[in-house]
JSON list of C-alpha atoms in Angstrom, two decimals:
[
{"chain": "A", "resi": 1, "resn": "MET", "atom": "CA", "xyz": [-46.37, -4.33, 52.74]},
{"chain": "A", "resi": 2, "resn": "ASN", "atom": "CA", "xyz": [-48.44, -3.37, 49.70]},
{"chain": "A", "resi": 3, "resn": "LYS", "atom": "CA", "xyz": [-47.01, -4.33, 46.32]},
{"chain": "A", "resi": 4, "resn": "ALA", "atom": "CA", "xyz": [-46.98, -1.72, 43.59]},
{"chain": "A", "resi": 5, "resn": "SER", "atom": "CA", "xyz": [-46.78, -1.96, 39.81]},
{"chain": "A", "resi": 6, "resn": "PHE", "atom": "CA", "xyz": [-45.72, 0.44, 37.12]},
{"chain": "A", "resi": 7, "resn": "VAL", "atom": "CA", "xyz": [-47.15, 0.21, 33.59]},
{"chain": "A", "resi": 8, "resn": "TYR", "atom": "CA", "xyz": [-45.98, 2.31, 30.65]},
{"chain": "A", "resi": 9, "resn": "ALA", "atom": "CA", "xyz": [-47.03, 2.08, 27.00]},
{"chain": "A", "resi": 10, "resn": "THR", "atom": "CA", "xyz": [-45.53, 3.77, 23.97]},
{"chain": "A", "resi": 11, "resn": "TYR", "atom": "CA", "xyz": [-46.05, 3.48, 20.24]},
{"chain": "A", "resi": 12, "resn": "ILE", "atom": "CA", "xyz": [-42.99, 3.04, 18.03]},
{"chain": "A", "resi": 13, "resn": "ALA", "atom": "CA", "xyz": [-42.81, 3.27, 14.24]},
{"chain": "A", "resi": 14, "resn": "THR", "atom": "CA", "xyz": [-40.76, 0.12, 13.71]},
{"chain": "A", "resi": 15, "resn": "THR", "atom": "CA", "xyz": [-41.11, -3.61, 13.12]},
{"chain": "A", "resi": 16, "resn": "PRO", "atom": "CA", "xyz": [-41.45, -6.32, 15.78]},
{"chain": "A", "resi": 17, "resn": "GLU", "atom": "CA", "xyz": [-38.08, -7.71, 14.67]},
{"chain": "A", "resi": 18, "resn": "LYS", "atom": "CA", "xyz": [-36.24, -4.40, 15.12]},
{"chain": "A", "resi": 19, "resn": "LEU", "atom": "CA", "xyz": [-37.88, -3.70, 18.47]},
{"chain": "A", "resi": 20, "resn": "TRP", "atom": "CA", "xyz": [-37.12, -7.22, 19.70]},
{"chain": "A", "resi": 21, "resn": "ALA", "atom": "CA", "xyz": [-33.46, -6.80, 18.69]},
{"chain": "A", "resi": 22, "resn": "ALA", "atom": "CA", "xyz": [-33.33, -3.47, 20.53]},
{"chain": "A", "resi": 23, "resn": "LEU", "atom": "CA", "xyz": [-34.69, -5.07, 23.71]},
{"chain": "A", "resi": 24, "resn": "THR", "atom": "CA", "xyz": [-32.47, -8.16, 23.64]},
{"chain": "A", "resi": 25, "resn": "ASN", "atom": "CA", "xyz": [-29.20, -7.15, 21.97]},
{"chain": "A", "resi": 26, "resn": "SER", "atom": "CA", "xyz": [-26.51, -5.43, 24.04]},
{"chain": "A", "resi": 27, "resn": "GLU", "atom": "CA", "xyz": [-25.28, -3.37, 21.06]},
{"chain": "A", "resi": 28, "resn": "PHE", "atom": "CA", "xyz": [-28.69, -1.68, 21.01]},
{"chain": "A", "resi": 29, "resn": "THR", "atom": "CA", "xyz": [-29.14, -1.42, 24.77]},
{"chain": "A", "resi": 30, "resn": "LYS", "atom": "CA", "xyz": [-25.81, 0.37, 25.14]},
{"chain": "A", "resi": 31, "resn": "GLN", "atom": "CA", "xyz": [-27.19, 3.12, 22.91]},
{"chain": "A", "resi": 32, "resn": "TYR", "atom": "CA", "xyz": [-30.51, 3.86, 24.64]},
{"chain": "A", "resi": 33, "resn": "PHE", "atom": "CA", "xyz": [-30.06, 2.38, 28.16]},
{"chain": "A", "resi": 34, "resn": "PHE", "atom": "CA", "xyz": [-27.42, 4.92, 29.20]},
{"chain": "A", "resi": 35, "resn": "GLY", "atom": "CA", "xyz": [-24.44, 2.73, 28.27]},
{"chain": "A", "resi": 36, "resn": "ARG", "atom": "CA", "xyz": [-25.75, -0.45, 29.87]},
{"chain": "A", "resi": 37, "resn": "GLU", "atom": "CA", "xyz": [-25.59, -3.85, 28.19]},
{"chain": "A", "resi": 38, "resn": "ILE", "atom": "CA", "xyz": [-28.13, -6.61, 28.64]},
{"chain": "A", "resi": 39, "resn": "VAL", "atom": "CA", "xyz": [-26.60, -10.09, 28.53]},
{"chain": "A", "resi": 40, "resn": "SER", "atom": "CA", "xyz": [-28.57, -13.35, 28.13]},
{"chain": "A", "resi": 41, "resn": "ASP", "atom": "CA", "xyz": [-29.19, -16.18, 25.70]},
{"chain": "A", "resi": 42, "resn": "TRP", "atom": "CA", "xyz": [-32.94, -15.51, 26.19]},
{"chain": "A", "resi": 43, "resn": "GLN", "atom": "CA", "xyz": [-33.88, -19.13, 26.84]},
{"chain": "A", "resi": 44, "resn": "VAL", "atom": "CA", "xyz": [-36.58, -19.69, 29.48]},
{"chain": "A", "resi": 45, "resn": "GLY", "atom": "CA", "xyz": [-34.80, -20.43, 32.75]},
{"chain": "A", "resi": 46, "resn": "SER", "atom": "CA", "xyz": [-31.60, -18.69, 31.69]},
{"chain": "A", "resi": 47, "resn": "SER", "atom": "CA", "xyz": [-30.13, -15.78, 33.57]},
{"chain": "A", "resi": 48, "resn": "PHE", "atom": "CA", "xyz": [-29.85, -12.22, 32.34]},
{"chain": "A", "resi": 49, "resn": "LYS", "atom": "CA", "xyz": [-27.68, -9.36, 33.56]},
{"chain": "A", "resi": 50, "resn": "LEU", "atom": "CA", "xyz": [-27.86, -5.62, 33.02]},
{"chain": "A", "resi": 51, "resn": "MET", "atom": "CA", "xyz": [-24.24, -4.51, 33.05]},
{"chain": "A", "resi": 52, "resn": "ASN", "atom": "CA", "xyz": [-22.80, -1.03, 33.50]},
{"chain": "A", "resi": 53, "resn": "LYS", "atom": "CA", "xyz": [-19.25, -1.54, 32.27]},
{"chain": "A", "resi": 54, "resn": "ASP", "atom": "CA", "xyz": [-18.08, -4.54, 34.34]},
{"chain": "A", "resi": 55, "resn": "LYS", "atom": "CA", "xyz": [-20.62, -4.10, 37.15]},
{"chain": "A", "resi": 56, "resn": "VAL", "atom": "CA", "xyz": [-23.91, -6.03, 37.35]},
{"chain": "A", "resi": 57, "resn": "GLU", "atom": "CA", "xyz": [-26.65, -3.50, 38.18]},
{"chain": "A", "resi": 58, "resn": "HIS", "atom": "CA", "xyz": [-29.65, -5.79, 37.82]},
{"chain": "A", "resi": 59, "resn": "TYR", "atom": "CA", "xyz": [-29.98, -9.49, 37.20]},
{"chain": "A", "resi": 60, "resn": "GLY", "atom": "CA", "xyz": [-32.71, -12.07, 36.95]},
{"chain": "A", "resi": 61, "resn": "GLU", "atom": "CA", "xyz": [-34.12, -15.08, 35.17]},
{"chain": "A", "resi": 62, "resn": "VAL", "atom": "CA", "xyz": [-35.95, -15.33, 31.86]},
{"chain": "A", "resi": 63, "resn": "LEU", "atom": "CA", "xyz": [-39.52, -16.46, 32.66]},
{"chain": "A", "resi": 64, "resn": "VAL", "atom": "CA", "xyz": [-41.18, -16.05, 29.24]},
{"chain": "A", "resi": 65, "resn": "CYS", "atom": "CA", "xyz": [-39.54, -15.53, 25.86]},
{"chain": "A", "resi": 66, "resn": "GLU", "atom": "CA", "xyz": [-41.80, -15.41, 22.82]},
{"chain": "A", "resi": 67, "resn": "PRO", "atom": "CA", "xyz": [-39.72, -13.58, 20.20]},
{"chain": "A", "resi": 68, "resn": "TYR", "atom": "CA", "xyz": [-41.30, -10.45, 18.70]},
{"chain": "A", "resi": 69, "resn": "ARG", "atom": "CA", "xyz": [-44.22, -10.69, 21.15]},
{"chain": "A", "resi": 70, "resn": "LEU", "atom": "CA", "xyz": [-43.52, -11.17, 24.85]},
{"chain": "A", "resi": 71, "resn": "LEU", "atom": "CA", "xyz": [-40.55, -11.14, 27.21]},
{"chain": "A", "resi": 72, "resn": "THR", "atom": "CA", "xyz": [-40.78, -11.52, 30.99]},
{"chain": "A", "resi": 73, "resn": "VAL", "atom": "CA", "xyz": [-37.85, -11.58, 33.39]},
{"chain": "A", "resi": 74, "resn": "THR", "atom": "CA", "xyz": [-37.34, -11.39, 37.11]},
{"chain": "A", "resi": 75, "resn": "TRP", "atom": "CA", "xyz": [-35.51, -8.18, 38.01]},
{"chain": "A", "resi": 76, "resn": "SER", "atom": "CA", "xyz": [-33.34, -7.57, 41.06]},
{"chain": "A", "resi": 77, "resn": "VAL", "atom": "CA", "xyz": [-33.97, -4.42, 43.07]},
{"chain": "A", "resi": 78, "resn": "LYS", "atom": "CA", "xyz": [-31.31, -3.19, 45.50]},
{"chain": "A", "resi": 79, "resn": "ASP", "atom": "CA", "xyz": [-31.92, -0.65, 48.21]},
{"chain": "A", "resi": 80, "resn": "VAL", "atom": "CA", "xyz": [-30.69, 0.15, 51.72]},
{"chain": "A", "resi": 81, "resn": "GLU", "atom": "CA", "xyz": [-32.73, -2.71, 53.13]},
{"chain": "A", "resi": 82, "resn": "GLY", "atom": "CA", "xyz": [-31.11, -5.30, 50.87]},
{"chain": "A", "resi": 83, "resn": "GLU", "atom": "CA", "xyz": [-32.07, -6.99, 47.68]},
{"chain": "A", "resi": 84, "resn": "ARG", "atom": "CA", "xyz": [-35.39, -8.30, 46.41]},
{"chain": "A", "resi": 85, "resn": "ILE", "atom": "CA", "xyz": [-36.86, -9.60, 43.18]},
{"chain": "A", "resi": 86, "resn": "SER", "atom": "CA", "xyz": [-39.49, -7.92, 41.01]},
{"chain": "A", "resi": 87, "resn": "LYS", "atom": "CA", "xyz": [-40.78, -8.80, 37.53]},
{"chain": "A", "resi": 88, "resn": "VAL", "atom": "CA", "xyz": [-40.53, -6.93, 34.21]},
{"chain": "A", "resi": 89, "resn": "THR", "atom": "CA", "xyz": [-42.64, -7.74, 31.14]},
{"chain": "A", "resi": 90, "resn": "TYR", "atom": "CA", "xyz": [-42.27, -6.28, 27.66]},
{"chain": "A", "resi": 91, "resn": "GLU", "atom": "CA", "xyz": [-45.31, -6.87, 25.45]},
{"chain": "A", "resi": 92, "resn": "LEU", "atom": "CA", "xyz": [-45.13, -6.03, 21.72]},
{"chain": "A", "resi": 93, "resn": "THR", "atom": "CA", "xyz": [-48.44, -5.52, 19.93]},
{"chain": "A", "resi": 94, "resn": "PRO", "atom": "CA", "xyz": [-48.31, -4.88, 16.15]},
{"chain": "A", "resi": 95, "resn": "MET", "atom": "CA", "xyz": [-50.62, -2.11, 14.94]},
{"chain": "A", "resi": 96, "resn": "THR", "atom": "CA", "xyz": [-50.25, -1.66, 11.15]},
{"chain": "A", "resi": 97, "resn": "SER", "atom": "CA", "xyz": [-46.87, 0.14, 10.79]},
{"chain": "A", "resi": 98, "resn": "THR", "atom": "CA", "xyz": [-46.50, 0.80, 14.51]},
{"chain": "A", "resi": 99, "resn": "ILE", "atom": "CA", "xyz": [-45.71, -1.41, 17.48]},
{"chain": "A", "resi": 100, "resn": "LYS", "atom": "CA", "xyz": [-47.33, -0.76, 20.84]},
{"chain": "A", "resi": 101, "resn": "LEU", "atom": "CA", "xyz": [-44.73, -1.54, 23.50]},
{"chain": "A", "resi": 102, "resn": "THR", "atom": "CA", "xyz": [-46.18, -2.07, 26.96]},
{"chain": "A", "resi": 103, "resn": "LEU", "atom": "CA", "xyz": [-43.81, -2.39, 29.89]},
{"chain": "A", "resi": 104, "resn": "ARG", "atom": "CA", "xyz": [-45.07, -3.78, 33.20]},
{"chain": "A", "resi": 105, "resn": "HIS", "atom": "CA", "xyz": [-42.81, -3.68, 36.24]},
{"chain": "A", "resi": 106, "resn": "GLU", "atom": "CA", "xyz": [-44.52, -5.64, 39.02]},
{"chain": "A", "resi": 107, "resn": "ASP", "atom": "CA", "xyz": [-43.85, -6.66, 42.62]},
{"chain": "A", "resi": 108, "resn": "LEU", "atom": "CA", "xyz": [-42.48, -3.24, 43.51]},
{"chain": "A", "resi": 109, "resn": "LEU", "atom": "CA", "xyz": [-42.76, -1.50, 46.82]},
{"chain": "A", "resi": 110, "resn": "GLU", "atom": "CA", "xyz": [-44.50, 1.85, 47.18]},
{"chain": "A", "resi": 111, "resn": "LYS", "atom": "CA", "xyz": [-41.09, 3.47, 47.76]},
{"chain": "A", "resi": 112, "resn": "ASP", "atom": "CA", "xyz": [-39.98, 2.35, 44.26]},
{"chain": "A", "resi": 113, "resn": "ILE", "atom": "CA", "xyz": [-42.43, 4.89, 42.79]},
{"chain": "A", "resi": 114, "resn": "ARG", "atom": "CA", "xyz": [-41.14, 8.42, 43.36]},
{"chain": "A", "resi": 115, "resn": "LYS", "atom": "CA", "xyz": [-43.18, 11.62, 43.29]},
{"chain": "A", "resi": 116, "resn": "ASP", "atom": "CA", "xyz": [-40.34, 13.89, 42.12]},
{"chain": "A", "resi": 117, "resn": "GLU", "atom": "CA", "xyz": [-40.59, 13.65, 38.36]},
{"chain": "A", "resi": 118, "resn": "GLY", "atom": "CA", "xyz": [-37.69, 16.07, 37.88]},
{"chain": "A", "resi": 119, "resn": "LYS", "atom": "CA", "xyz": [-35.19, 13.35, 38.72]},
{"chain": "A", "resi": 120, "resn": "MET", "atom": "CA", "xyz": [-34.37, 9.92, 37.34]},
{"chain": "A", "resi": 121, "resn": "GLU", "atom": "CA", "xyz": [-35.16, 8.23, 40.65]},
{"chain": "A", "resi": 122, "resn": "GLY", "atom": "CA", "xyz": [-37.90, 5.63, 40.88]},
{"chain": "A", "resi": 123, "resn": "PHE", "atom": "CA", "xyz": [-39.03, 3.20, 38.24]},
{"chain": "A", "resi": 124, "resn": "ASN", "atom": "CA", "xyz": [-41.86, 5.55, 37.23]},
{"chain": "A", "resi": 125, "resn": "ASN", "atom": "CA", "xyz": [-39.28, 8.15, 36.19]},
{"chain": "A", "resi": 126, "resn": "GLY", "atom": "CA", "xyz": [-36.52, 5.88, 34.86]},
{"chain": "A", "resi": 127, "resn": "TRP", "atom": "CA", "xyz": [-38.51, 3.59, 32.57]},
{"chain": "A", "resi": 128, "resn": "PRO", "atom": "CA", "xyz": [-40.19, 6.41, 30.55]},
{"chain": "A", "resi": 129, "resn": "ALA", "atom": "CA", "xyz": [-36.78, 8.03, 29.93]},
{"chain": "A", "resi": 130, "resn": "ILE", "atom": "CA", "xyz": [-35.27, 4.72, 28.82]},
{"chain": "A", "resi": 131, "resn": "LEU", "atom": "CA", "xyz": [-38.20, 3.82, 26.56]},
{"chain": "A", "resi": 132, "resn": "SER", "atom": "CA", "xyz": [-38.36, 7.34, 25.09]},
{"chain": "A", "resi": 133, "resn": "ASN", "atom": "CA", "xyz": [-34.68, 6.99, 24.24]},
{"chain": "A", "resi": 134, "resn": "LEU", "atom": "CA", "xyz": [-35.42, 3.60, 22.65]},
{"chain": "A", "resi": 135, "resn": "LYS", "atom": "CA", "xyz": [-38.30, 5.05, 20.61]},
{"chain": "A", "resi": 136, "resn": "SER", "atom": "CA", "xyz": [-36.14, 7.92, 19.40]},
{"chain": "A", "resi": 137, "resn": "LEU", "atom": "CA", "xyz": [-33.29, 5.59, 18.45]},
{"chain": "A", "resi": 138, "resn": "LEU", "atom": "CA", "xyz": [-35.53, 3.28, 16.44]},
{"chain": "A", "resi": 139, "resn": "GLU", "atom": "CA", "xyz": [-37.43, 6.08, 14.70]},
{"chain": "A", "resi": 140, "resn": "THR", "atom": "CA", "xyz": [-34.60, 8.55, 14.02]},
{"chain": "A", "resi": 141, "resn": "GLY", "atom": "CA", "xyz": [-31.36, 6.63, 14.52]},
{"chain": "A", "resi": 142, "resn": "LYS", "atom": "CA", "xyz": [-30.42, 8.99, 17.38]},
{"chain": "A", "resi": 143, "resn": "THR", "atom": "CA", "xyz": [-31.01, 9.05, 21.12]},
{"chain": "A", "resi": 144, "resn": "LEU", "atom": "CA", "xyz": [-32.45, 12.07, 22.88]},
{"chain": "A", "resi": 145, "resn": "GLN", "atom": "CA", "xyz": [-30.10, 14.99, 23.52]},
{"chain": "A", "resi": 146, "resn": "ALA", "atom": "CA", "xyz": [-31.39, 15.54, 27.06]},
{"chain": "A", "resi": 147, "resn": "PHE", "atom": "CA", "xyz": [-29.79, 12.28, 28.18]}
]
């Protein structure tokens, strides 16, 4: 089976410290990640969980943690065929008063990328909505009304 990747970059008017806190602090993630909390101590080798109320939706292990610069985790993917592991990397690149945030979701299957962009199915549709919500929250203090 061919492996697929999804890469998405956005530019956010914020600081590396504020963006890092938004990515790693559950009080922030609840606001822009549709009520989900991310739980970890962010030490390399530690586990992380993405929780929706009391249910674990995704989990993994912290592979790289360089505060304000780079975060890589394994990421569980569930589907009708079972469960498998992919990899998510957040890269923060300072650019004067803006931070370029690049998200890479690797080790996906072709079926994880969906053609129907009118729905929130597929990583190629979900991640841009989540990161747009994050950008809006950091720049305006509010999430997007559409979500």
